[in-house]
Amino acid sequence: MANTPHHTILVADDDASIRTVINRSLSRAGYAVRTTGSASTLWRWVHDGQGDLVITDVVMPDENIFDLLPRFHKYRPDLPIIVMSAQNTLLTAVNAAEHGAYEYLPKPFDLDQMASVVQNALKPPPAAEEPDEHGDGFHEEMPLVGRSQPMQEVYRVIARLAGADLTVLITGESGTGKELAARALHDYGRRAGKPFVAVNLAAIPREQIEAELFGAEPEAEGEPRRVGRLESALGGTLFLDEIGDMPPEAQTRLLRVLQEGEHAEASPGGAASMADVRIIAATNQNIRSQIDAGDFREDLYFRLNVVPLKLPALRERSEDVPDLVRHFLLQAKAENLPAKTVDKKAMDLLTEYDWPGNVRELRNLVRRLTVLYSEDVIGEAVVAAELEAERQARPQDAPPAETLAQAVGRQLADYFATHGDALPPPGLYHRIIREVERPLISMSLDATRGNQLRASELLGLNRNTLRKKIRELDIAVLRGAR
């Protein structure tokens, strides 16, 4: 790392051990470091023009740092501020971004990562923007729950997109909260307060998707024109859930909207500008595989995937399960369902479960616990019985299909076994290749109806090489048959 010894870093945290660790790390990197456990002392240093960069915790003994950041920016608009916090929620990340922090580091963080952020922050910055004056919203209900490292990455992306209108493609397994992430992108962005229109494409008959999205002219005279969801979202956000289920015709029209910013059916007799609609799409499918199979347009994929956001499966962030359980119990209580708590052993069982249905499955289980059981404190036995019922109800997965390599390996093992301790005759390689080559070429010719040009392209062989192989292997070519 290229160090700049004359740079001074101001560090504020009420935990002396954290101050010491950061001091040692940055000092070794060649920076001068001043530390304090007081927000007022930090403010005095900044006001007096001291320091080239600030690293500060959010919650200080004398003041919340978010209340100070506007003053920091007023007196030192070019001063980079790195906010760290153990309150690892989406709101903390968003508040840090809204209040103009250069970066947000959830505790505990990697010291090398911190040093890298410091180095980048001390590079000549672009012109600073005025911080938003939205208030910190610190006690608002969280749209996403979890403090794990995988969720921190999600929060960072959402926070960085707060001031942008970029198209986002959210991926993740079913039940991971893709619509909640889309709503967070909307609610913490520039379009907050404008329409958020969600469309689950998997829930709409394929033949009706085009009309649902883009509207339709009346079928009979005197009937009103059908307004599409795209037009309903003007000024706001259109969330296209299960985008992989969009039929080809609708894909083409959506691509035209994204490319040209308009669609002719937006208003009677004319085109309406669609530049004022933000598109967020989501899928639990492998779009790349769909593209390879010809079921999804690659050009549309690139238009949608401007910013990718992958939501982790619940089994990848099991440490979030207790927070999620408490969150769902509070939700149930607010809906006048019986108030419950979960004891430690029961919570341990919930945390260790693999949750194939992700957060949605956990939420459904918690709601079931609040309604079906009379105990105020849900114990281990109840949770164990419910989880076993979940396992029993889970569809039994078919055994994985044998791969080509596995099939060849099995055949070769049998072949070697027939020779006992002796070795097979010489020339094994060419005999095996010939065994595989013949059915491969035969099936490729069958698939292309005997068209050798297409078969050579399919196989990746020169056409003359294919003809030679056909002669050598004595393969019959029947054109037009399949």
mmCIF file of N, CA and C in Angstrom, residues 233-354:
data_model
loop_
_atom_site.group_PDB
_atom_site.id
_atom_site.type_symbol
_atom_site.label_atom_id
_atom_site.label_comp_id
_atom_site.label_asym_id
_atom_site.label_seq_id
_atom_site.Cartn_x
_atom_site.Cartn_y
_atom_site.Cartn_z
ATOM 1 N N ALA A 233 -47.355 2.934 -13.359
ATOM 2 C CA ALA A 233 -46.153 3.194 -12.562
ATOM 3 C C ALA A 233 -45.455 4.487 -12.929
ATOM 4 N N LEU A 234 -46.038 5.296 -13.819
ATOM 5 C CA LEU A 234 -45.386 6.552 -14.235
ATOM 6 C C LEU A 234 -44.971 7.378 -13.032
ATOM 7 N N GLY A 235 -43.734 7.814 -13.029
ATOM 8 C CA GLY A 235 -43.198 8.604 -11.929
ATOM 9 C C GLY A 235 -42.611 7.760 -10.821
ATOM 10 N N GLY A 236 -42.938 6.458 -10.826
ATOM 11 C CA GLY A 236 -42.485 5.591 -9.749
ATOM 12 C C GLY A 236 -41.674 4.415 -10.241
ATOM 13 N N THR A 237 -41.965 3.244 -9.693
ATOM 14 C CA THR A 237 -41.177 2.043 -9.955
ATOM 15 C C THR A 237 -42.092 0.916 -10.401
ATOM 16 N N LEU A 238 -41.680 0.206 -11.443
ATOM 17 C CA LEU A 238 -42.368 -1.008 -11.880
ATOM 18 C C LEU A 238 -41.491 -2.193 -11.495
ATOM 19 N N PHE A 239 -42.024 -3.060 -10.626
ATOM 20 C CA PHE A 239 -41.285 -4.233 -10.178
ATOM 21 C C PHE A 239 -41.807 -5.457 -10.910
ATOM 22 N N LEU A 240 -40.959 -6.069 -11.715
ATOM 23 C CA LEU A 240 -41.325 -7.239 -12.503
ATOM 24 C C LEU A 240 -40.759 -8.484 -11.826
ATOM 25 N N ASP A 241 -41.583 -9.131 -11.033
ATOM 26 C CA ASP A 241 -41.148 -10.333 -10.329
ATOM 27 C C ASP A 241 -41.268 -11.536 -11.269
ATOM 28 N N GLU A 242 -40.374 -12.499 -11.102
ATOM 29 C CA GLU A 242 -40.316 -13.698 -11.949
ATOM 30 C C GLU A 242 -40.195 -13.309 -13.420
ATOM 31 N N ILE A 243 -39.220 -12.458 -13.722
ATOM 32 C CA ILE A 243 -39.011 -11.970 -15.084
ATOM 33 C C ILE A 243 -38.708 -13.114 -16.042
ATOM 34 N N GLY A 244 -38.192 -14.238 -15.524
ATOM 35 C CA GLY A 244 -37.887 -15.378 -16.381
ATOM 36 C C GLY A 244 -39.112 -16.009 -17.002
ATOM 37 N N ASP A 245 -40.321 -15.693 -16.479
ATOM 38 C CA ASP A 245 -41.559 -16.240 -17.027
ATOM 39 C C ASP A 245 -42.181 -15.330 -18.082
ATOM 40 N N MET A 246 -41.494 -14.267 -18.459
ATOM 41 C CA MET A 246 -42.044 -13.361 -19.464
ATOM 42 C C MET A 246 -41.946 -14.000 -20.851
ATOM 43 N N PRO A 247 -43.062 -14.060 -21.595
ATOM 44 C CA PRO A 247 -43.029 -14.665 -22.931
ATOM 45 C C PRO A 247 -42.243 -13.812 -23.920
ATOM 46 N N PRO A 248 -41.797 -14.404 -25.038
ATOM 47 C CA PRO A 248 -40.925 -13.694 -25.992
ATOM 48 C C PRO A 248 -41.510 -12.386 -26.515
ATOM 49 N N GLU A 249 -42.819 -12.364 -26.828
ATOM 50 C CA GLU A 249 -43.406 -11.142 -27.390
ATOM 51 C C GLU A 249 -43.321 -9.993 -26.391
ATOM 52 N N ALA A 250 -43.623 -10.280 -25.128
ATOM 53 C CA ALA A 250 -43.548 -9.241 -24.102
ATOM 54 C C ALA A 250 -42.101 -8.825 -23.861
ATOM 55 N N GLN A 251 -41.153 -9.764 -23.950
ATOM 56 C CA GLN A 251 -39.739 -9.412 -23.828
ATOM 57 C C GLN A 251 -39.337 -8.387 -24.877
ATOM 58 N N THR A 252 -39.805 -8.598 -26.098
ATOM 59 C CA THR A 252 -39.458 -7.676 -27.192
ATOM 60 C C THR A 252 -40.008 -6.279 -26.926
ATOM 61 N N ARG A 253 -41.258 -6.205 -26.447
ATOM 62 C CA ARG A 253 -41.854 -4.889 -26.182
ATOM 63 C C ARG A 253 -41.186 -4.205 -25.001
ATOM 64 N N LEU A 254 -40.846 -4.973 -23.961
ATOM 65 C CA LEU A 254 -40.158 -4.376 -22.819
ATOM 66 C C LEU A 254 -38.786 -3.865 -23.232
ATOM 67 N N LEU A 255 -38.084 -4.607 -24.075
ATOM 68 C CA LEU A 255 -36.780 -4.160 -24.567
ATOM 69 C C LEU A 255 -36.933 -2.845 -25.314
ATOM 70 N N ARG A 256 -37.992 -2.718 -26.118
ATOM 71 C CA ARG A 256 -38.204 -1.472 -26.856
ATOM 72 C C ARG A 256 -38.469 -0.310 -25.909
ATOM 73 N N VAL A 257 -39.212 -0.576 -24.850
ATOM 74 C CA VAL A 257 -39.464 0.471 -23.848
ATOM 75 C C VAL A 257 -38.147 0.928 -23.223
ATOM 76 N N LEU A 258 -37.308 -0.037 -22.843
ATOM 77 C CA LEU A 258 -36.038 0.303 -22.204
ATOM 78 C C LEU A 258 -35.084 1.010 -23.172
ATOM 79 N N GLN A 259 -35.154 0.635 -24.440
ATOM 80 C CA GLN A 259 -34.255 1.245 -25.427
ATOM 81 C C GLN A 259 -34.727 2.626 -25.856
ATOM 82 N N GLU A 260 -36.052 2.733 -26.102
ATOM 83 C CA GLU A 260 -36.577 3.961 -26.699
ATOM 84 C C GLU A 260 -37.285 4.865 -25.708
ATOM 85 N N GLY A 261 -37.613 4.329 -24.520
ATOM 86 C CA GLY A 261 -38.255 5.152 -23.499
ATOM 87 C C GLY A 261 -39.702 5.449 -23.767
ATOM 88 N N GLU A 262 -40.359 4.651 -24.610
ATOM 89 C CA GLU A 262 -41.772 4.920 -24.857
ATOM 90 C C GLU A 262 -42.448 3.662 -25.379
ATOM 91 N N HIS A 263 -43.795 3.644 -25.306
ATOM 92 C CA HIS A 263 -44.541 2.595 -25.988
ATOM 93 C C HIS A 263 -45.850 3.196 -26.482
ATOM 94 N N ALA A 264 -46.245 2.815 -27.667
ATOM 95 C CA ALA A 264 -47.303 3.510 -28.391
ATOM 96 C C ALA A 264 -48.653 3.431 -27.707
ATOM 97 N N GLU A 265 -48.887 2.401 -26.885
ATOM 98 C CA GLU A 265 -50.209 2.247 -26.285
ATOM 99 C C GLU A 265 -50.353 2.987 -24.960
ATOM 100 N N ALA A 266 -49.390 3.830 -24.613
ATOM 101 C CA ALA A 266 -49.459 4.473 -23.300
ATOM 102 C C ALA A 266 -50.616 5.445 -23.185
ATOM 103 N N SER A 267 -51.077 5.990 -24.272
ATOM 104 C CA SER A 267 -52.229 6.879 -24.225
ATOM 105 C C SER A 267 -52.945 6.787 -25.555
ATOM 106 N N PRO A 268 -54.252 7.068 -25.590
ATOM 107 C CA PRO A 268 -54.991 6.942 -26.843
ATOM 108 C C PRO A 268 -54.399 7.818 -27.930
ATOM 109 N N GLY A 269 -54.028 7.165 -29.030
ATOM 110 C CA GLY A 269 -53.596 7.910 -30.195
ATOM 111 C C GLY A 269 -52.196 8.461 -30.130
ATOM 112 N N GLY A 270 -51.400 8.140 -29.142
ATOM 113 C CA GLY A 270 -50.062 8.712 -29.112
ATOM 114 C C GLY A 270 -49.150 7.969 -28.177
ATOM 115 N N ALA A 271 -47.861 8.359 -28.195
ATOM 116 C CA ALA A 271 -46.850 7.716 -27.352
ATOM 117 C C ALA A 271 -46.647 8.523 -26.084
ATOM 118 N N ALA A 272 -46.480 7.821 -24.995
ATOM 119 C CA ALA A 272 -46.199 8.487 -23.719
ATOM 120 C C ALA A 272 -44.766 8.181 -23.316
ATOM 121 N N SER A 273 -44.071 9.187 -22.822
ATOM 122 C CA SER A 273 -42.687 8.982 -22.411
ATOM 123 C C SER A 273 -42.634 8.046 -21.216
ATOM 124 N N MET A 274 -41.772 7.023 -21.329
ATOM 125 C CA MET A 274 -41.596 6.087 -20.227
ATOM 126 C C MET A 274 -40.261 6.312 -19.529
ATOM 127 N N ALA A 275 -39.607 7.424 -19.825
ATOM 128 C CA ALA A 275 -38.322 7.692 -19.183
ATOM 129 C C ALA A 275 -38.490 7.911 -17.689
ATOM 130 N N ASP A 276 -39.736 8.144 -17.244
ATOM 131 C CA ASP A 276 -39.973 8.431 -15.840
ATOM 132 C C ASP A 276 -40.505 7.220 -15.091
ATOM 133 N N VAL A 277 -40.124 6.025 -15.523
ATOM 134 C CA VAL A 277 -40.453 4.794 -14.800
ATOM 135 C C VAL A 277 -39.161 4.036 -14.558
ATOM 136 N N ARG A 278 -38.941 3.664 -13.305
ATOM 137 C CA ARG A 278 -37.771 2.847 -12.992
ATOM 138 C C ARG A 278 -38.171 1.375 -13.019
ATOM 139 N N ILE A 279 -37.366 0.554 -13.667
ATOM 140 C CA ILE A 279 -37.643 -0.870 -13.763
ATOM 141 C C ILE A 279 -36.739 -1.626 -12.791
ATOM 142 N N ILE A 280 -37.345 -2.433 -11.945
ATOM 143 C CA ILE A 280 -36.622 -3.387 -11.105
ATOM 144 C C ILE A 280 -37.198 -4.757 -11.414
ATOM 145 N N ALA A 281 -36.333 -5.696 -11.759
ATOM 146 C CA ALA A 281 -36.780 -7.047 -12.088
ATOM 147 C C ALA A 281 -36.206 -8.032 -11.086
ATOM 148 N N ALA A 282 -36.837 -9.197 -10.988
ATOM 149 C CA ALA A 282 -36.357 -10.222 -10.058
ATOM 150 C C ALA A 282 -36.631 -11.598 -10.642
ATOM 151 N N THR A 283 -35.810 -12.557 -10.252
ATOM 152 C CA THR A 283 -36.009 -13.926 -10.702
ATOM 153 C C THR A 283 -35.333 -14.901 -9.759
ATOM 154 N N ASN A 284 -35.900 -16.103 -9.654
ATOM 155 C CA ASN A 284 -35.221 -17.182 -8.941
ATOM 156 C C ASN A 284 -34.667 -18.215 -9.915
ATOM 157 N N GLN A 285 -34.735 -17.885 -11.210
ATOM 158 C CA GLN A 285 -34.260 -18.788 -12.238
ATOM 159 C C GLN A 285 -32.855 -18.384 -12.694
ATOM 160 N N ASN A 286 -32.199 -19.287 -13.403
ATOM 161 C CA ASN A 286 -30.893 -19.005 -13.987
ATOM 162 C C ASN A 286 -31.117 -18.419 -15.375
ATOM 163 N N ILE A 287 -31.076 -17.093 -15.458
ATOM 164 C CA ILE A 287 -31.367 -16.430 -16.731
ATOM 165 C C ILE A 287 -30.338 -16.806 -17.787
ATOM 166 N N ARG A 288 -29.089 -17.002 -17.367
ATOM 167 C CA ARG A 288 -28.052 -17.395 -18.319
ATOM 168 C C ARG A 288 -28.424 -18.714 -19.008
ATOM 169 N N SER A 289 -28.938 -19.671 -18.238
ATOM 170 C CA SER A 289 -29.358 -20.944 -18.826
ATOM 171 C C SER A 289 -30.534 -20.733 -19.774
ATOM 172 N N GLN A 290 -31.440 -19.828 -19.411
ATOM 173 C CA GLN A 290 -32.573 -19.531 -20.286
ATOM 174 C C GLN A 290 -32.114 -18.893 -21.591
ATOM 175 N N ILE A 291 -31.092 -18.042 -21.510
ATOM 176 C CA ILE A 291 -30.542 -17.429 -22.722
ATOM 177 C C ILE A 291 -29.944 -18.505 -23.614
ATOM 178 N N ASP A 292 -29.166 -19.413 -23.015
ATOM 179 C CA ASP A 292 -28.545 -20.488 -23.793
ATOM 180 C C ASP A 292 -29.597 -21.372 -24.444
ATOM 181 N N ALA A 293 -30.738 -21.544 -23.768
ATOM 182 C CA ALA A 293 -31.810 -22.382 -24.317
ATOM 183 C C ALA A 293 -32.692 -21.626 -25.310
ATOM 184 N N GLY A 294 -32.443 -20.323 -25.467
ATOM 185 C CA GLY A 294 -33.224 -19.521 -26.398
ATOM 186 C C GLY A 294 -34.546 -19.044 -25.839
ATOM 187 N N ASP A 295 -34.721 -19.133 -24.506
ATOM 188 C CA ASP A 295 -35.991 -18.730 -23.897
ATOM 189 C C ASP A 295 -35.987 -17.298 -23.375
ATOM 190 N N PHE A 296 -34.828 -16.665 -23.346
ATOM 191 C CA PHE A 296 -34.770 -15.288 -22.844
ATOM 192 C C PHE A 296 -33.789 -14.492 -23.707
ATOM 193 N N ARG A 297 -34.176 -13.260 -24.037
ATOM 194 C CA ARG A 297 -33.346 -12.418 -24.909
ATOM 195 C C ARG A 297 -32.111 -11.932 -24.157
ATOM 196 N N GLU A 298 -30.958 -12.147 -24.752
ATOM 197 C CA GLU A 298 -29.727 -11.716 -24.112
ATOM 198 C C GLU A 298 -29.642 -10.202 -24.039
ATOM 199 N N ASP A 299 -30.124 -9.493 -25.093
ATOM 200 C CA ASP A 299 -30.062 -8.030 -25.070
ATOM 201 C C ASP A 299 -30.965 -7.457 -23.986
ATOM 202 N N LEU A 300 -32.110 -8.106 -23.711
ATOM 203 C CA LEU A 300 -32.971 -7.647 -22.618
ATOM 204 C C LEU A 300 -32.297 -7.900 -21.274
ATOM 205 N N TYR A 301 -31.634 -9.039 -21.149
ATOM 206 C CA TYR A 301 -30.919 -9.354 -19.903
ATOM 207 C C TYR A 301 -29.908 -8.267 -19.572
ATOM 208 N N PHE A 302 -29.138 -7.832 -20.566
ATOM 209 C CA PHE A 302 -28.136 -6.802 -20.308
ATOM 210 C C PHE A 302 -28.784 -5.458 -19.975
ATOM 211 N N ARG A 303 -29.967 -5.201 -20.536
ATOM 212 C CA ARG A 303 -30.686 -3.966 -20.198
ATOM 213 C C ARG A 303 -31.202 -3.995 -18.763
ATOM 214 N N LEU A 304 -31.601 -5.171 -18.302
ATOM 215 C CA LEU A 304 -32.145 -5.296 -16.947
ATOM 216 C C LEU A 304 -31.046 -5.406 -15.899
ATOM 217 N N ASN A 305 -29.935 -6.011 -16.253
ATOM 218 C CA ASN A 305 -28.885 -6.337 -15.292
ATOM 219 C C ASN A 305 -27.844 -5.222 -15.180
ATOM 220 N N VAL A 306 -28.308 -3.970 -15.190
ATOM 221 C CA VAL A 306 -27.383 -2.844 -15.025
ATOM 222 C C VAL A 306 -26.699 -2.937 -13.662
ATOM 223 N N VAL A 307 -27.502 -3.164 -12.626
ATOM 224 C CA VAL A 307 -26.961 -3.395 -11.284
ATOM 225 C C VAL A 307 -27.511 -4.733 -10.778
ATOM 226 N N PRO A 308 -26.673 -5.753 -10.623
ATOM 227 C CA PRO A 308 -27.157 -7.015 -10.068
ATOM 228 C C PRO A 308 -27.194 -6.964 -8.537
ATOM 229 N N LEU A 309 -28.224 -7.544 -7.957
ATOM 230 C CA LEU A 309 -28.349 -7.615 -6.497
ATOM 231 C C LEU A 309 -28.780 -9.027 -6.141
ATOM 232 N N LYS A 310 -27.893 -9.796 -5.534
ATOM 233 C CA LYS A 310 -28.200 -11.175 -5.180
ATOM 234 C C LYS A 310 -28.562 -11.256 -3.700
ATOM 235 N N LEU A 311 -29.718 -11.826 -3.411
ATOM 236 C CA LEU A 311 -30.150 -12.003 -2.025
ATOM 237 C C LEU A 311 -29.705 -13.381 -1.539
ATOM 238 N N PRO A 312 -29.082 -13.447 -0.371
ATOM 239 C CA PRO A 312 -28.598 -14.738 0.130
ATOM 240 C C PRO A 312 -29.747 -15.608 0.609
ATOM 241 N N ALA A 313 -29.553 -16.923 0.484
ATOM 242 C CA ALA A 313 -30.501 -17.871 1.075
ATOM 243 C C ALA A 313 -30.403 -17.793 2.589
ATOM 244 N N LEU A 314 -31.476 -18.146 3.284
ATOM 245 C CA LEU A 314 -31.485 -18.044 4.745
ATOM 246 C C LEU A 314 -30.430 -18.959 5.370
ATOM 247 N N ARG A 315 -30.162 -20.108 4.763
ATOM 248 C CA ARG A 315 -29.137 -21.017 5.301
ATOM 249 C C ARG A 315 -27.738 -20.403 5.214
ATOM 250 N N GLU A 316 -27.570 -19.383 4.353
ATOM 251 C CA GLU A 316 -26.288 -18.696 4.221
ATOM 252 C C GLU A 316 -26.145 -17.560 5.235
ATOM 253 N N ARG A 317 -27.202 -17.278 5.977
ATOM 254 C CA ARG A 317 -27.159 -16.224 6.999
ATOM 255 C C ARG A 317 -27.964 -16.659 8.225
ATOM 256 N N SER A 318 -27.672 -17.865 8.682
ATOM 257 C CA SER A 318 -28.452 -18.452 9.774
ATOM 258 C C SER A 318 -28.398 -17.620 11.049
ATOM 259 N N GLU A 319 -27.334 -16.810 11.216
ATOM 260 C CA GLU A 319 -27.260 -15.977 12.418
ATOM 261 C C GLU A 319 -28.360 -14.918 12.465
ATOM 262 N N ASP A 320 -29.050 -14.706 11.338
ATOM 263 C CA ASP A 320 -30.152 -13.740 11.312
ATOM 264 C C ASP A 320 -31.475 -14.344 11.786
ATOM 265 N N VAL A 321 -31.536 -15.668 11.945
ATOM 266 C CA VAL A 321 -32.807 -16.321 12.294
ATOM 267 C C VAL A 321 -33.409 -15.762 13.580
ATOM 268 N N PRO A 322 -32.650 -15.603 14.698
ATOM 269 C CA PRO A 322 -33.287 -15.048 15.909
ATOM 270 C C PRO A 322 -33.907 -13.670 15.691
ATOM 271 N N ASP A 323 -33.212 -12.778 14.978
ATOM 272 C CA ASP A 323 -33.779 -11.455 14.694
ATOM 273 C C ASP A 323 -35.058 -11.577 13.872
ATOM 274 N N LEU A 324 -35.053 -12.468 12.885
ATOM 275 C CA LEU A 324 -36.232 -12.644 12.045
ATOM 276 C C LEU A 324 -37.398 -13.214 12.849
ATOM 277 N N VAL A 325 -37.129 -14.186 13.718
ATOM 278 C CA VAL A 325 -38.189 -14.769 14.543
ATOM 279 C C VAL A 325 -38.827 -13.693 15.417
ATOM 280 N N ARG A 326 -37.989 -12.894 16.096
ATOM 281 C CA ARG A 326 -38.528 -11.821 16.950
ATOM 282 C C ARG A 326 -39.318 -10.808 16.119
ATOM 283 N N HIS A 327 -38.831 -10.520 14.929
ATOM 284 C CA HIS A 327 -39.530 -9.580 14.041
ATOM 285 C C HIS A 327 -40.919 -10.117 13.668
ATOM 286 N N PHE A 328 -40.992 -11.391 13.302
ATOM 287 C CA PHE A 328 -42.282 -11.966 12.906
ATOM 288 C C PHE A 328 -43.225 -12.122 14.092
ATOM 289 N N LEU A 329 -42.683 -12.380 15.286
ATOM 290 C CA LEU A 329 -43.528 -12.440 16.481
ATOM 291 C C LEU A 329 -44.142 -11.080 16.779
ATOM 292 N N LEU A 330 -43.357 -10.018 16.614
ATOM 293 C CA LEU A 330 -43.887 -8.666 16.817
ATOM 294 C C LEU A 330 -44.932 -8.322 15.765
ATOM 295 N N GLN A 331 -44.693 -8.737 14.523
ATOM 296 C CA GLN A 331 -45.684 -8.514 13.471
ATOM 297 C C GLN A 331 -46.999 -9.208 13.813
ATOM 298 N N ALA A 332 -46.896 -10.453 14.271
ATOM 299 C CA ALA A 332 -48.105 -11.204 14.613
ATOM 300 C C ALA A 332 -48.863 -10.532 15.749
ATOM 301 N N LYS A 333 -48.136 -10.053 16.746
ATOM 302 C CA LYS A 333 -48.774 -9.362 17.871
ATOM 303 C C LYS A 333 -49.485 -8.100 17.394
ATOM 304 N N ALA A 334 -48.852 -7.356 16.467
ATOM 305 C CA ALA A 334 -49.466 -6.136 15.937
ATOM 306 C C ALA A 334 -50.739 -6.438 15.156
ATOM 307 N N GLU A 335 -50.875 -7.679 14.683
ATOM 308 C CA GLU A 335 -52.069 -8.086 13.946
ATOM 309 C C GLU A 335 -53.094 -8.762 14.864
ATOM 310 N N ASN A 336 -52.900 -8.545 16.179
ATOM 311 C CA ASN A 336 -53.817 -9.073 17.196
ATOM 312 C C ASN A 336 -53.790 -10.597 17.310
ATOM 313 N N LEU A 337 -52.700 -11.210 16.862
ATOM 314 C CA LEU A 337 -52.493 -12.624 17.134
ATOM 315 C C LEU A 337 -51.864 -12.760 18.517
ATOM 316 N N PRO A 338 -51.957 -13.929 19.151
ATOM 317 C CA PRO A 338 -51.432 -14.081 20.524
ATOM 318 C C PRO A 338 -49.942 -13.748 20.604
ATOM 319 N N ALA A 339 -49.569 -13.043 21.664
ATOM 320 C CA ALA A 339 -48.165 -12.690 21.882
ATOM 321 C C ALA A 339 -47.402 -13.915 22.363
ATOM 322 N N LYS A 340 -46.280 -14.220 21.723
ATOM 323 C CA LYS A 340 -45.480 -15.397 22.073
ATOM 324 C C LYS A 340 -44.011 -15.005 22.149
ATOM 325 N N THR A 341 -43.257 -15.857 22.839
ATOM 326 C CA THR A 341 -41.799 -15.791 22.788
ATOM 327 C C THR A 341 -41.285 -17.210 22.526
ATOM 328 N N VAL A 342 -40.021 -17.308 22.153
ATOM 329 C CA VAL A 342 -39.401 -18.601 21.850
ATOM 330 C C VAL A 342 -38.214 -18.771 22.778
ATOM 331 N N ASP A 343 -38.142 -19.923 23.460
ATOM 332 C CA ASP A 343 -37.024 -20.098 24.392
ATOM 333 C C ASP A 343 -35.732 -20.431 23.646
ATOM 334 N N LYS A 344 -34.612 -20.449 24.378
ATOM 335 C CA LYS A 344 -33.295 -20.556 23.746
ATOM 336 C C LYS A 344 -33.123 -21.864 22.975
ATOM 337 N N LYS A 345 -33.512 -23.001 23.568
ATOM 338 C CA LYS A 345 -33.321 -24.275 22.891
ATOM 339 C C LYS A 345 -34.155 -24.345 21.611
ATOM 340 N N ALA A 346 -35.362 -23.813 21.675
ATOM 341 C CA ALA A 346 -36.204 -23.782 20.485
ATOM 342 C C ALA A 346 -35.579 -22.868 19.424
ATOM 343 N N MET A 347 -35.033 -21.736 19.864
ATOM 344 C CA MET A 347 -34.380 -20.819 18.920
ATOM 345 C C MET A 347 -33.156 -21.470 18.281
ATOM 346 N N ASP A 348 -32.425 -22.267 19.072
ATOM 347 C CA ASP A 348 -31.262 -22.969 18.516
ATOM 348 C C ASP A 348 -31.688 -23.934 17.412
ATOM 349 N N LEU A 349 -32.805 -24.640 17.625
ATOM 350 C CA LEU A 349 -33.301 -25.544 16.594
ATOM 351 C C LEU A 349 -33.661 -24.785 15.319
ATOM 352 N N LEU A 350 -34.328 -23.647 15.484
ATOM 353 C CA LEU A 350 -34.707 -22.835 14.328
ATOM 354 C C LEU A 350 -33.474 -22.329 13.583
ATOM 355 N N THR A 351 -32.439 -21.980 14.330
ATOM 356 C CA THR A 351 -31.218 -21.454 13.719
ATOM 357 C C THR A 351 -30.469 -22.530 12.947
ATOM 358 N N GLU A 352 -30.525 -23.781 13.443
ATOM 359 C CA GLU A 352 -29.772 -24.873 12.815
ATOM 360 C C GLU A 352 -30.497 -25.496 11.626
ATOM 361 N N TYR A 353 -31.785 -25.213 11.468
ATOM 362 C CA TYR A 353 -32.567 -25.790 10.368
ATOM 363 C C TYR A 353 -32.092 -25.213 9.041
ATOM 364 N N ASP A 354 -32.227 -25.989 7.943
ATOM 365 C CA ASP A 354 -31.661 -25.532 6.667
ATOM 366 C C ASP A 354 -32.587 -24.622 5.855
#
